[in-house]
Tab-separated table of C-alpha atoms in Angstrom:
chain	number	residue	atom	x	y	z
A	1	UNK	CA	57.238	76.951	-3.329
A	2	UNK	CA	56.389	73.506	-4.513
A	3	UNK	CA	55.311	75.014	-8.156
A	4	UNK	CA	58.769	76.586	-8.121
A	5	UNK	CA	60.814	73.898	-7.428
A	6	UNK	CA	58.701	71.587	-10.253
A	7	UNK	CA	59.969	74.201	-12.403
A	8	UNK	CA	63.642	74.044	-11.644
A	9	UNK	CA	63.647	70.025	-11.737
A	10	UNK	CA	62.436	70.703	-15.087
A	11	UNK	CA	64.770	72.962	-16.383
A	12	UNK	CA	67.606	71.159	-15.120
A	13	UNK	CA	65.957	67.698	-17.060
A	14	UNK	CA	66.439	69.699	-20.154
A	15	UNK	CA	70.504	69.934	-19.773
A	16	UNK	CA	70.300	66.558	-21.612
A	17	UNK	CA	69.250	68.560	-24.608
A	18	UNK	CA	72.650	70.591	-25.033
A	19	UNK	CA	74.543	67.226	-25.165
A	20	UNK	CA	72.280	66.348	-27.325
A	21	UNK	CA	73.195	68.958	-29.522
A	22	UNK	CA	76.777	68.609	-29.124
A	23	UNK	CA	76.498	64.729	-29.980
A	24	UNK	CA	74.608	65.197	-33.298
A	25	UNK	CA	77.416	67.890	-34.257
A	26	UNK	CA	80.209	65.555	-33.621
A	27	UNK	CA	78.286	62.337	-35.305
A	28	UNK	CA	78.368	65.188	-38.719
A	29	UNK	CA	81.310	66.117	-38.165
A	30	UNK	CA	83.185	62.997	-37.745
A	31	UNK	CA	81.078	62.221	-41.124
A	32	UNK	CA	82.625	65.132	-42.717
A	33	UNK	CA	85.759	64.102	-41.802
A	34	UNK	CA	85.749	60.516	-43.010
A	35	UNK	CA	84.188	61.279	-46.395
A	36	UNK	CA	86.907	63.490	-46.727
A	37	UNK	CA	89.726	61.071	-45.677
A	38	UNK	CA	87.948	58.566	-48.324
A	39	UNK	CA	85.207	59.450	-50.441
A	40	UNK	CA	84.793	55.824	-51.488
A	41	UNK	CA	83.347	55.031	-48.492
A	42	UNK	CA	80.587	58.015	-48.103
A	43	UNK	CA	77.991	55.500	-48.622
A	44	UNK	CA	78.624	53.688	-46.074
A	45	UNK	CA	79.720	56.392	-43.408
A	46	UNK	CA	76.427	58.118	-44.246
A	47	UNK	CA	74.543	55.268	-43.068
A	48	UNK	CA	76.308	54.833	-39.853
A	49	UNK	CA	75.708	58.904	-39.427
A	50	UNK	CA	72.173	58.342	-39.622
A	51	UNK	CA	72.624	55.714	-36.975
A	52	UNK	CA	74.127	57.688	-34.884
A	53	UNK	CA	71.804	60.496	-35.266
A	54	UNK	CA	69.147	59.042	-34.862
A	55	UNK	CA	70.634	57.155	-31.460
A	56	UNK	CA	71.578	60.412	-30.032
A	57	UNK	CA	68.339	62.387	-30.644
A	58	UNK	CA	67.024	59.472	-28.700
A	59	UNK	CA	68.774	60.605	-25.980
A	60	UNK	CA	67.278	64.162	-26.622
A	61	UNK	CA	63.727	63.280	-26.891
A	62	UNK	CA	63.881	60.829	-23.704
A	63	UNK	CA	65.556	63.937	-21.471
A	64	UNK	CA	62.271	66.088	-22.983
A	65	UNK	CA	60.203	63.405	-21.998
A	66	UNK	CA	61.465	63.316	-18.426
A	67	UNK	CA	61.206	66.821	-18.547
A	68	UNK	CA	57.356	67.184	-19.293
A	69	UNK	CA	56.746	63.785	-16.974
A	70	UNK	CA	58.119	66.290	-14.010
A	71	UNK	CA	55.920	69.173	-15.577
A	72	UNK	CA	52.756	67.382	-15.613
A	73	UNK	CA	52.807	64.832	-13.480
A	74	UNK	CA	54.656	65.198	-10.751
């Protein structure tokens, strides 16, 4: 029973990972978007993509963290 319920605690740690998803897909496509509503700034907006990606799979690899933490220690 205990086993069991480690595993749903788990799974439902890893819901962070399909926001996750979503925010990395709007970071690109908001990148998309800008380069195309000014190309003379693509240099720029590319770096504050890469911000943002980077910020947001953060997010995703602290939710897998928590995730394992409840696997294997818990």
């Amino acid at each position: 029973m205990l086993e069991g319920a480690k595993l749903i605690r788990a799974g439902a740690a890893t819901i962070a990972l399909a926001g996750a998803a979503v925010g990395i897909g709007n970071v690109f496509s908001s990148l998309i978007y800008g380069v195309a509503r000014n190309p003379s700034l693509a240099k720029q907006l590319f770096g504050y993509a890469i911000l943002g990606f980077a910020l947001t799979e953060a997010i995703a690899l602290f939710a897998l963290m928590m995730a394992f933490l409840i696997l294997f220690v818990f």
